[in-house]
Amino acid sequence: MRFRVTLLAIITAILFTGCSQQSHQPHGVSELAELRKPGIKERYISVDFLEEKNLIPLSDENFFSVEGWLDNQHILYLSENAEKSTAYKYNLFTGEKEILFESSASIVQLELNPEKNLILVHASPSSFEAEITIIDPMGNVKTKRTIPSSELTFSWSPTGERLFLTSFDENWTFQTFILNMSDFSLDKNPVEIPFIQWLSDEEVTYLKWDEAEPQLTAPLYKHSLVSKKEVLIEEHIISHANFKDYSFAVHVENEEESIGSYTFFNGNYEDVIYSFDVELLPLYSEWLVPEFDYSSRSGLFYTFVPGTVENKFNLTAVDPKSKKTEAVLENIDNSEIKLSPNGELALYGSYLENVINLKDYKIKGIVK
């Protein structure tokens, strides 16, 4: 079975699901500084240790984009020329790199699962075809599939044992799949919704947009992949995400006031842990929800809120447990951000070409 979704819904969902040496840290002592200090010694490499070593920017004339953290020292990045597309593993502090995967087709994106023991490689052999390869961190191929697709979205389950895929054709008709890592079987059309967030390996959540009538908000639902039952969680939502410790949603009660409530729930959306209001900015006919990420290691959620300069934002650290919110970098761009496994560094930028030290909030370019 194939389903149809409007272009507006595609743009909305994709937007809601996204080089300077100067520090933009505001004056004053950080109220969250103590909360970021580890209580006990761990195996994670800390920023204090990393400060003893110089960050070595990668040099690659065919650099395409940084894709994410493999661990606290290594990143994955893509390089592309006319002949092939290559995924590299790069050590930010030794400058060592090694080829992880090569493809004659253009590699669109890499995505590590939460356990960082499997990597999705999405390549595009043609405009109407997606090539999905699952590899391990050593580059060994586990499975490979080809799916008819003009556009592809995907999401790993919390354990990394399942992968939700949505393929769109040129008319925005879509199909959904779940690729199971245990036996690499493919379940077709598990959910008739193109964009989901995993709540557990057996439950997903999603916004249910009314395609017949344009909306600024949508109801948030929870869906069991086992019983197929759907449960309404909350009305008037514009974005949401599920993390290891919390679930998160942006609620808009009064659309005319341009205010969104950033709300953190326990894992099953039963109790509100913390909520704060943020000014919402228009984006085409929708609301802009800036980039965000969460570190279960540090317990901090980072997002961008409108700054004092037009089209600039303040990087803001939120601790839901202690109910504290603090702007840590002022008037910078709203760009993609990915936190390191230990929560002490962040990849940042349109191509994730910078690193933010989340101890002193200095931004350093990592590409020559």
mmCIF file of C-alpha atoms in Angstrom:
data_model
loop_
_atom_site.group_PDB
_atom_site.id
_atom_site.type_symbol
_atom_site.label_atom_id
_atom_site.label_comp_id
_atom_site.label_asym_id
_atom_site.label_seq_id
_atom_site.Cartn_x
_atom_site.Cartn_y
_atom_site.Cartn_z
ATOM 1 C CA MET A 1 0.000 0.000 0.000
ATOM 2 C CA ARG A 2 1.234 3.483 -0.846
ATOM 3 C CA PHE A 3 0.187 6.726 0.769
ATOM 4 C CA ARG A 4 0.160 10.360 -0.284
ATOM 5 C CA VAL A 5 1.427 13.344 1.666
ATOM 6 C CA THR A 6 1.384 17.020 0.693
ATOM 7 C CA LEU A 7 4.539 18.974 -0.140
ATOM 8 C CA LEU A 8 3.824 21.379 2.735
ATOM 9 C CA ALA A 9 3.744 18.476 5.190
ATOM 10 C CA ILE A 10 7.065 17.211 3.806
ATOM 11 C CA ILE A 11 8.770 20.587 4.183
ATOM 12 C CA THR A 12 7.330 21.110 7.670
ATOM 13 C CA ALA A 13 8.394 17.727 8.988
ATOM 14 C CA ILE A 14 11.880 17.867 7.522
ATOM 15 C CA LEU A 15 12.503 21.344 8.918
ATOM 16 C CA PHE A 16 11.248 20.348 12.350
ATOM 17 C CA THR A 17 13.014 16.944 12.644
ATOM 18 C CA GLY A 18 17.970 20.187 11.361
ATOM 19 C CA CYS A 19 33.692 29.289 10.995
ATOM 20 C CA SER A 20 34.651 31.490 13.782
ATOM 21 C CA GLN A 21 37.393 31.379 16.370
ATOM 22 C CA GLN A 22 35.581 33.984 18.439
ATOM 23 C CA SER A 23 33.762 33.132 21.640
ATOM 24 C CA HIS A 24 30.208 34.477 21.844
ATOM 25 C CA GLN A 25 29.769 33.626 25.513
ATOM 26 C CA PRO A 26 27.790 36.246 27.467
ATOM 27 C CA HIS A 27 29.374 37.790 30.524
ATOM 28 C CA GLY A 28 28.799 36.252 33.918
ATOM 29 C CA VAL A 29 29.408 32.950 35.658
ATOM 30 C CA SER A 30 27.512 29.972 34.305
ATOM 31 C CA GLU A 31 24.781 28.737 36.661
ATOM 32 C CA LEU A 32 24.992 25.315 35.033
ATOM 33 C CA ALA A 33 28.764 24.971 35.397
ATOM 34 C CA GLU A 34 28.557 22.752 38.453
ATOM 35 C CA LEU A 35 25.899 20.593 36.871
ATOM 36 C CA ARG A 36 28.220 19.848 33.963
ATOM 37 C CA LYS A 37 31.047 18.569 36.160
ATOM 38 C CA PRO A 38 31.195 14.747 36.281
ATOM 39 C CA GLY A 39 30.669 13.387 39.773
ATOM 40 C CA ILE A 40 33.032 10.441 39.383
ATOM 41 C CA LYS A 41 35.885 9.475 37.099
ATOM 42 C CA GLU A 42 34.652 7.699 33.988
ATOM 43 C CA ARG A 43 36.176 6.127 30.904
ATOM 44 C CA TYR A 44 35.022 9.103 28.831
ATOM 45 C CA ILE A 45 37.737 11.489 27.682
ATOM 46 C CA SER A 46 37.004 14.885 29.189
ATOM 47 C CA VAL A 47 37.376 18.384 27.775
ATOM 48 C CA ASP A 48 40.139 19.038 30.333
ATOM 49 C CA PHE A 49 42.166 16.266 28.733
ATOM 50 C CA LEU A 50 41.354 17.444 25.223
ATOM 51 C CA GLU A 51 42.514 20.974 26.030
ATOM 52 C CA GLU A 52 46.018 19.564 26.495
ATOM 53 C CA LYS A 53 45.956 18.561 22.821
ATOM 54 C CA ASN A 54 45.407 20.772 19.803
ATOM 55 C CA LEU A 55 42.411 20.160 17.629
ATOM 56 C CA ILE A 56 43.716 19.379 14.152
ATOM 57 C CA PRO A 57 41.444 20.580 11.328
ATOM 58 C CA LEU A 58 40.958 18.035 8.575
ATOM 59 C CA SER A 59 42.351 18.813 5.146
ATOM 60 C CA ASP A 60 40.410 17.393 2.196
ATOM 61 C CA GLU A 61 39.806 19.329 -1.023
ATOM 62 C CA ASN A 62 36.806 17.097 -1.729
ATOM 63 C CA PHE A 63 35.225 17.610 1.709
ATOM 64 C CA PHE A 64 31.436 17.408 1.577
ATOM 65 C CA SER A 65 30.128 17.322 5.174
ATOM 66 C CA VAL A 66 30.730 16.079 8.705
ATOM 67 C CA GLU A 67 28.116 13.471 9.589
ATOM 68 C CA GLY A 68 28.455 12.901 13.330
ATOM 69 C CA TRP A 69 30.413 11.498 16.271
ATOM 70 C CA LEU A 70 31.720 7.946 16.252
ATOM 71 C CA ASP A 71 33.089 8.476 19.769
ATOM 72 C CA ASN A 72 34.478 11.386 21.787
ATOM 73 C CA GLN A 73 37.552 11.727 19.549
ATOM 74 C CA HIS A 74 36.462 10.463 16.149
ATOM 75 C CA ILE A 75 34.027 11.992 13.697
ATOM 76 C CA LEU A 76 32.625 10.637 10.441
ATOM 77 C CA TYR A 77 32.785 12.809 7.359
ATOM 78 C CA LEU A 78 32.033 12.534 3.636
ATOM 79 C CA SER A 79 34.291 13.384 0.723
ATOM 80 C CA GLU A 80 33.185 13.333 -2.892
ATOM 81 C CA ASN A 81 34.705 13.672 -6.341
ATOM 82 C CA ALA A 82 33.565 12.841 -9.868
ATOM 83 C CA GLU A 83 34.462 9.162 -9.505
ATOM 84 C CA LYS A 84 33.299 8.167 -6.039
ATOM 85 C CA SER A 85 31.969 9.125 -2.651
ATOM 86 C CA THR A 86 33.971 8.203 0.453
ATOM 87 C CA ALA A 87 33.115 8.012 4.160
ATOM 88 C CA TYR A 88 36.061 8.638 6.480
ATOM 89 C CA LYS A 89 36.717 8.155 10.179
ATOM 90 C CA TYR A 90 38.796 11.094 11.438
ATOM 91 C CA ASN A 91 40.531 11.664 14.782
ATOM 92 C CA LEU A 92 40.145 15.343 15.680
ATOM 93 C CA PHE A 93 43.199 15.320 17.975
ATOM 94 C CA THR A 94 45.747 13.258 16.057
ATOM 95 C CA GLY A 95 44.725 14.102 12.497
ATOM 96 C CA GLU A 96 44.614 10.414 11.607
ATOM 97 C CA LYS A 97 41.956 9.317 9.151
ATOM 98 C CA GLU A 98 40.940 6.070 7.535
ATOM 99 C CA ILE A 99 38.494 5.096 4.840
ATOM 100 C CA LEU A 100 35.351 3.558 6.265
ATOM 101 C CA PHE A 101 33.279 3.031 3.121
ATOM 102 C CA GLU A 102 33.402 3.870 -0.582
ATOM 103 C CA SER A 103 30.654 4.015 -3.187
ATOM 104 C CA SER A 104 30.490 4.780 -6.889
ATOM 105 C CA ALA A 105 27.086 6.309 -6.138
ATOM 106 C CA SER A 106 26.843 9.625 -4.302
ATOM 107 C CA ILE A 107 26.577 9.106 -0.535
ATOM 108 C CA VAL A 108 23.815 11.367 0.737
ATOM 109 C CA GLN A 109 24.111 10.791 4.468
ATOM 110 C CA LEU A 110 25.495 8.637 7.275
ATOM 111 C CA GLU A 111 23.571 7.954 10.469
ATOM 112 C CA LEU A 112 24.903 6.043 13.488
ATOM 113 C CA ASN A 113 22.490 4.081 15.640
ATOM 114 C CA PRO A 114 22.240 5.047 19.351
ATOM 115 C CA GLU A 115 24.680 2.313 20.407
ATOM 116 C CA LYS A 116 27.134 3.472 17.702
ATOM 117 C CA ASN A 117 27.732 -0.126 16.619
ATOM 118 C CA LEU A 118 25.929 0.195 13.270
ATOM 119 C CA ILE A 119 26.002 2.919 10.625
ATOM 120 C CA LEU A 120 23.420 3.587 7.954
ATOM 121 C CA VAL A 121 24.927 4.640 4.625
ATOM 122 C CA HIS A 122 22.362 6.260 2.326
ATOM 123 C CA ALA A 123 23.582 6.496 -1.266
ATOM 124 C CA SER A 124 21.738 7.648 -4.378
ATOM 125 C CA PRO A 125 22.591 5.693 -7.555
ATOM 126 C CA SER A 126 19.906 7.638 -9.453
ATOM 127 C CA SER A 127 17.202 10.260 -8.894
ATOM 128 C CA PHE A 128 14.617 7.546 -8.310
ATOM 129 C CA GLU A 129 16.550 5.049 -6.236
ATOM 130 C CA ALA A 130 17.985 4.865 -2.711
ATOM 131 C CA GLU A 131 20.754 2.445 -1.786
ATOM 132 C CA ILE A 132 20.748 1.502 1.907
ATOM 133 C CA THR A 133 23.861 -0.145 3.336
ATOM 134 C CA ILE A 134 24.338 -1.061 7.006
ATOM 135 C CA ILE A 135 27.971 -1.255 8.117
ATOM 136 C CA ASP A 136 29.774 -1.616 11.436
ATOM 137 C CA PRO A 137 32.376 0.916 12.712
ATOM 138 C CA MET A 138 35.113 -1.091 10.968
ATOM 139 C CA GLY A 139 33.377 -0.707 7.608
ATOM 140 C CA ASN A 140 32.143 -4.296 7.337
ATOM 141 C CA VAL A 141 28.902 -4.535 5.339
ATOM 142 C CA LYS A 142 26.044 -6.184 7.261
ATOM 143 C CA THR A 143 23.266 -5.793 4.702
ATOM 144 C CA LYS A 144 22.461 -3.819 1.583
ATOM 145 C CA ARG A 145 19.122 -2.943 -0.005
ATOM 146 C CA THR A 146 17.836 -0.825 -2.841
ATOM 147 C CA ILE A 147 14.524 1.015 -2.472
ATOM 148 C CA PRO A 148 12.660 2.995 -5.153
ATOM 149 C CA SER A 149 12.796 6.544 -3.802
ATOM 150 C CA SER A 150 13.179 10.186 -4.796
ATOM 151 C CA GLU A 151 13.517 11.246 -1.146
ATOM 152 C CA LEU A 152 14.263 9.121 1.923
ATOM 153 C CA THR A 153 13.936 9.717 5.651
ATOM 154 C CA PHE A 154 14.926 7.331 8.434
ATOM 155 C CA SER A 155 15.099 6.935 12.205
ATOM 156 C CA TRP A 156 16.884 4.409 14.442
ATOM 157 C CA SER A 157 15.022 2.828 17.368
ATOM 158 C CA PRO A 158 16.396 3.457 20.911
ATOM 159 C CA THR A 159 18.341 0.168 20.989
ATOM 160 C CA GLY A 160 19.474 0.510 17.401
ATOM 161 C CA GLU A 161 17.904 -2.829 16.550
ATOM 162 C CA ARG A 162 15.277 -1.407 14.195
ATOM 163 C CA LEU A 163 15.355 1.236 11.480
ATOM 164 C CA PHE A 164 12.255 3.092 10.285
ATOM 165 C CA LEU A 165 12.433 4.191 6.643
ATOM 166 C CA THR A 166 10.099 6.339 4.546
ATOM 167 C CA SER A 167 10.554 6.524 0.788
ATOM 168 C CA PHE A 168 8.867 9.195 -1.329
ATOM 169 C CA ASP A 169 8.401 9.170 -5.076
ATOM 170 C CA GLU A 170 8.405 12.277 -7.274
ATOM 171 C CA ASN A 171 4.700 12.888 -6.490
ATOM 172 C CA TRP A 172 5.275 12.667 -2.699
ATOM 173 C CA THR A 173 3.477 9.331 -2.522
ATOM 174 C CA PHE A 174 5.204 7.377 0.227
ATOM 175 C CA GLN A 175 5.828 3.939 1.645
ATOM 176 C CA THR A 176 7.156 3.077 5.108
ATOM 177 C CA PHE A 177 9.366 0.183 6.187
ATOM 178 C CA ILE A 178 11.075 -1.192 9.276
ATOM 179 C CA LEU A 179 14.434 -2.895 8.731
ATOM 180 C CA ASN A 180 15.151 -5.331 11.585
ATOM 181 C CA MET A 181 18.822 -5.690 12.490
ATOM 182 C CA SER A 182 18.384 -9.147 14.063
ATOM 183 C CA ASP A 183 17.745 -10.874 10.726
ATOM 184 C CA PHE A 184 17.686 -7.890 8.313
ATOM 185 C CA SER A 185 14.067 -8.602 7.414
ATOM 186 C CA LEU A 186 11.961 -5.743 6.061
ATOM 187 C CA ASP A 187 8.462 -5.000 7.388
ATOM 188 C CA LYS A 188 6.357 -3.007 4.917
ATOM 189 C CA ASN A 189 3.995 -0.186 5.903
ATOM 190 C CA PRO A 190 4.107 -0.649 9.699
ATOM 191 C CA VAL A 191 2.639 2.842 10.149
ATOM 192 C CA GLU A 192 0.674 4.941 7.649
ATOM 193 C CA ILE A 193 2.521 8.092 8.773
ATOM 194 C CA PRO A 194 5.724 9.245 7.044
ATOM 195 C CA PHE A 195 7.494 10.932 9.976
ATOM 196 C CA ILE A 196 7.787 9.208 13.352
ATOM 197 C CA GLN A 197 9.838 9.322 16.537
ATOM 198 C CA TRP A 198 10.685 6.095 18.356
ATOM 199 C CA LEU A 199 9.467 5.903 21.958
ATOM 200 C CA SER A 200 10.658 2.306 22.430
ATOM 201 C CA ASP A 201 11.437 -0.526 20.043
ATOM 202 C CA GLU A 202 7.719 -1.344 20.041
ATOM 203 C CA GLU A 203 6.164 2.129 20.184
ATOM 204 C CA VAL A 204 6.395 5.258 18.039
ATOM 205 C CA THR A 205 4.991 8.773 18.292
ATOM 206 C CA TYR A 206 3.974 11.154 15.528
ATOM 207 C CA LEU A 207 2.158 14.342 14.647
ATOM 208 C CA LYS A 208 -1.027 13.704 12.679
ATOM 209 C CA TRP A 209 -1.415 16.571 10.235
ATOM 210 C CA ASP A 210 -4.721 17.162 8.460
ATOM 211 C CA GLU A 211 -3.699 17.162 4.794
ATOM 212 C CA ALA A 212 -7.099 18.413 3.652
ATOM 213 C CA GLU A 213 -6.822 21.645 5.610
ATOM 214 C CA PRO A 214 -3.626 23.652 6.323
ATOM 215 C CA GLN A 215 -2.736 23.738 10.018
ATOM 216 C CA LEU A 216 -0.152 25.394 12.212
ATOM 217 C CA THR A 217 -0.409 22.702 14.899
ATOM 218 C CA ALA A 218 -1.306 19.018 15.009
ATOM 219 C CA PRO A 219 -2.288 16.410 17.596
ATOM 220 C CA LEU A 220 0.499 14.191 18.959
ATOM 221 C CA TYR A 221 -0.192 10.441 19.055
ATOM 222 C CA LYS A 222 1.447 7.325 20.451
ATOM 223 C CA HIS A 223 1.180 4.151 18.379
ATOM 224 C CA SER A 224 1.933 0.539 19.350
ATOM 225 C CA LEU A 225 3.605 -1.479 16.611
ATOM 226 C CA VAL A 226 2.355 -4.646 18.327
ATOM 227 C CA SER A 227 -1.318 -3.922 19.051
ATOM 228 C CA LYS A 228 -1.637 -1.228 16.330
ATOM 229 C CA LYS A 229 -3.512 0.924 18.860
ATOM 230 C CA GLU A 230 -3.239 4.702 18.611
ATOM 231 C CA VAL A 231 -3.504 6.946 21.687
ATOM 232 C CA LEU A 232 -3.819 10.750 21.695
ATOM 233 C CA ILE A 233 -1.133 12.374 23.867
ATOM 234 C CA GLU A 234 -1.523 16.115 23.370
ATOM 235 C CA GLU A 235 -3.186 18.666 21.084
ATOM 236 C CA HIS A 236 -1.655 21.790 19.455
ATOM 237 C CA ILE A 237 1.897 20.484 18.951
ATOM 238 C CA ILE A 238 4.346 21.713 16.292
ATOM 239 C CA SER A 239 7.406 19.545 17.029
ATOM 240 C CA HIS A 240 8.461 16.726 19.335
ATOM 241 C CA ALA A 241 11.299 14.313 20.081
ATOM 242 C CA ASN A 242 11.944 11.345 22.361
ATOM 243 C CA PHE A 243 15.225 10.964 24.235
ATOM 244 C CA LYS A 244 16.612 8.400 26.657
ATOM 245 C CA ASP A 245 15.568 10.329 29.777
ATOM 246 C CA TYR A 246 12.775 12.603 28.573
ATOM 247 C CA SER A 247 10.249 13.221 25.867
ATOM 248 C CA PHE A 248 9.956 16.731 24.494
ATOM 249 C CA ALA A 249 7.228 18.676 22.691
ATOM 250 C CA VAL A 250 6.621 22.250 21.575
ATOM 251 C CA HIS A 251 3.045 23.255 22.420
ATOM 252 C CA VAL A 252 1.241 26.282 20.974
ATOM 253 C CA GLU A 253 -1.967 27.136 22.822
ATOM 254 C CA ASN A 254 -2.650 30.513 21.230
ATOM 255 C CA GLU A 255 -1.345 30.849 17.661
ATOM 256 C CA GLU A 256 -1.860 34.617 17.632
ATOM 257 C CA GLU A 257 0.597 35.165 20.505
ATOM 258 C CA SER A 258 3.579 33.495 18.736
ATOM 259 C CA ILE A 259 4.639 31.757 21.945
ATOM 260 C CA GLY A 260 5.642 28.117 22.175
ATOM 261 C CA SER A 261 5.898 26.109 25.388
ATOM 262 C CA TYR A 262 8.950 23.857 25.358
ATOM 263 C CA THR A 263 7.768 21.009 27.569
ATOM 264 C CA PHE A 264 9.694 18.019 28.928
ATOM 265 C CA PHE A 265 7.810 14.893 29.977
ATOM 266 C CA ASN A 266 8.798 11.612 31.516
ATOM 267 C CA GLY A 267 9.381 8.859 28.962
ATOM 268 C CA ASN A 268 5.719 7.987 28.427
ATOM 269 C CA TYR A 269 4.343 11.540 28.354
ATOM 270 C CA GLU A 270 2.531 10.949 31.651
ATOM 271 C CA ASP A 271 4.004 13.761 33.759
ATOM 272 C CA VAL A 272 5.406 17.184 32.927
ATOM 273 C CA ILE A 273 8.955 17.570 34.265
ATOM 274 C CA TYR A 274 9.684 21.130 33.161
ATOM 275 C CA SER A 275 8.309 23.736 30.763
ATOM 276 C CA PHE A 276 9.401 27.184 29.592
ATOM 277 C CA ASP A 277 8.105 29.602 26.954
ATOM 278 C CA VAL A 278 9.986 30.662 23.819
ATOM 279 C CA GLU A 279 9.153 33.254 21.178
ATOM 280 C CA LEU A 280 8.249 31.552 17.898
ATOM 281 C CA LEU A 281 9.328 32.926 14.535
ATOM 282 C CA PRO A 282 7.384 32.372 11.294
ATOM 283 C CA LEU A 283 8.783 30.100 8.596
ATOM 284 C CA TYR A 284 6.797 30.276 5.367
ATOM 285 C CA SER A 285 3.298 29.300 6.542
ATOM 286 C CA GLU A 286 4.566 27.445 9.623
ATOM 287 C CA TRP A 287 6.498 28.082 12.834
ATOM 288 C CA LEU A 288 10.262 27.733 12.974
ATOM 289 C CA VAL A 289 11.468 25.255 15.571
ATOM 290 C CA PRO A 290 15.242 25.790 15.834
ATOM 291 C CA GLU A 291 17.777 22.960 15.980
ATOM 292 C CA PHE A 292 18.244 21.045 19.227
ATOM 293 C CA ASP A 293 19.982 18.034 20.765
ATOM 294 C CA TYR A 294 20.107 16.309 24.144
ATOM 295 C CA SER A 295 22.926 14.582 26.039
ATOM 296 C CA SER A 296 21.894 11.841 28.449
ATOM 297 C CA ARG A 297 25.461 11.950 29.731
ATOM 298 C CA SER A 298 25.338 15.583 30.898
ATOM 299 C CA GLY A 299 21.547 15.707 31.284
ATOM 300 C CA LEU A 300 21.470 18.943 29.272
ATOM 301 C CA PHE A 301 19.275 19.895 26.322
ATOM 302 C CA TYR A 302 20.671 22.496 23.923
ATOM 303 C CA THR A 303 18.581 24.585 21.554
ATOM 304 C CA PHE A 304 18.498 28.009 19.914
ATOM 305 C CA VAL A 305 16.143 30.789 20.971
ATOM 306 C CA PRO A 306 15.774 34.171 19.224
ATOM 307 C CA GLY A 307 18.563 36.600 20.142
ATOM 308 C CA THR A 308 18.736 40.382 20.241
ATOM 309 C CA VAL A 309 20.058 40.619 16.666
ATOM 310 C CA GLU A 310 17.698 39.947 13.756
ATOM 311 C CA ASN A 311 17.970 36.389 12.405
ATOM 312 C CA LYS A 312 20.423 35.453 15.152
ATOM 313 C CA PHE A 313 19.875 33.096 18.074
ATOM 314 C CA ASN A 314 21.174 32.336 21.540
ATOM 315 C CA LEU A 315 22.435 28.819 22.121
ATOM 316 C CA THR A 316 20.616 27.875 25.302
ATOM 317 C CA ALA A 317 21.351 25.079 27.765
ATOM 318 C CA VAL A 318 18.366 23.558 29.560
ATOM 319 C CA ASP A 319 18.529 21.238 32.554
ATOM 320 C CA PRO A 320 15.010 19.738 32.903
ATOM 321 C CA LYS A 321 15.876 18.002 36.174
ATOM 322 C CA SER A 322 16.986 21.179 37.984
ATOM 323 C CA LYS A 323 14.536 23.332 35.975
ATOM 324 C CA LYS A 324 17.244 25.757 34.839
ATOM 325 C CA THR A 325 17.642 27.521 31.500
ATOM 326 C CA GLU A 326 20.659 29.587 30.497
ATOM 327 C CA ALA A 327 21.879 31.303 27.312
ATOM 328 C CA VAL A 328 25.490 30.197 26.808
ATOM 329 C CA LEU A 329 26.285 31.705 23.375
ATOM 330 C CA GLU A 330 24.609 34.863 22.134
ATOM 331 C CA ASN A 331 23.567 35.968 18.646
ATOM 332 C CA ILE A 332 24.871 33.106 16.513
ATOM 333 C CA ASP A 333 23.272 31.189 13.638
ATOM 334 C CA ASN A 334 20.593 28.586 14.107
ATOM 335 C CA SER A 335 22.463 25.622 12.601
ATOM 336 C CA GLU A 336 22.529 21.895 13.101
ATOM 337 C CA ILE A 337 24.110 20.763 16.361
ATOM 338 C CA LYS A 338 25.220 17.270 17.423
ATOM 339 C CA LEU A 339 26.546 16.589 20.919
ATOM 340 C CA SER A 340 29.477 14.267 21.555
ATOM 341 C CA PRO A 341 28.734 11.058 23.514
ATOM 342 C CA ASN A 342 30.054 12.603 26.735
ATOM 343 C CA GLY A 343 28.113 15.835 26.155
ATOM 344 C CA GLU A 344 31.212 18.038 26.411
ATOM 345 C CA LEU A 345 31.654 19.005 22.757
ATOM 346 C CA ALA A 346 29.231 19.780 19.943
ATOM 347 C CA LEU A 347 29.512 19.634 16.182
ATOM 348 C CA TYR A 348 27.879 22.766 14.808
ATOM 349 C CA GLY A 349 27.165 24.422 11.463
ATOM 350 C CA SER A 350 25.457 23.867 8.127
ATOM 351 C CA TYR A 351 27.972 21.110 7.370
ATOM 352 C CA LEU A 352 28.831 20.446 11.040
ATOM 353 C CA GLU A 353 32.166 22.029 10.179
ATOM 354 C CA ASN A 354 32.747 23.552 13.649
ATOM 355 C CA VAL A 355 33.192 22.271 17.187
ATOM 356 C CA ILE A 356 31.832 24.062 20.254
ATOM 357 C CA ASN A 357 33.642 23.392 23.515
ATOM 358 C CA LEU A 358 30.747 23.239 25.972
ATOM 359 C CA LYS A 359 33.043 24.125 28.853
ATOM 360 C CA ASP A 360 34.271 27.522 27.646
ATOM 361 C CA TYR A 361 31.884 27.925 24.660
ATOM 362 C CA LYS A 362 34.605 28.664 22.137
ATOM 363 C CA ILE A 363 33.829 27.771 18.532
ATOM 364 C CA LYS A 364 36.610 26.265 16.399
ATOM 365 C CA GLY A 365 36.554 25.313 12.741
ATOM 366 C CA ILE A 366 37.528 21.704 12.033
ATOM 367 C CA VAL A 367 37.925 21.966 8.261
ATOM 368 C CA LYS A 368 40.838 23.792 6.608
#
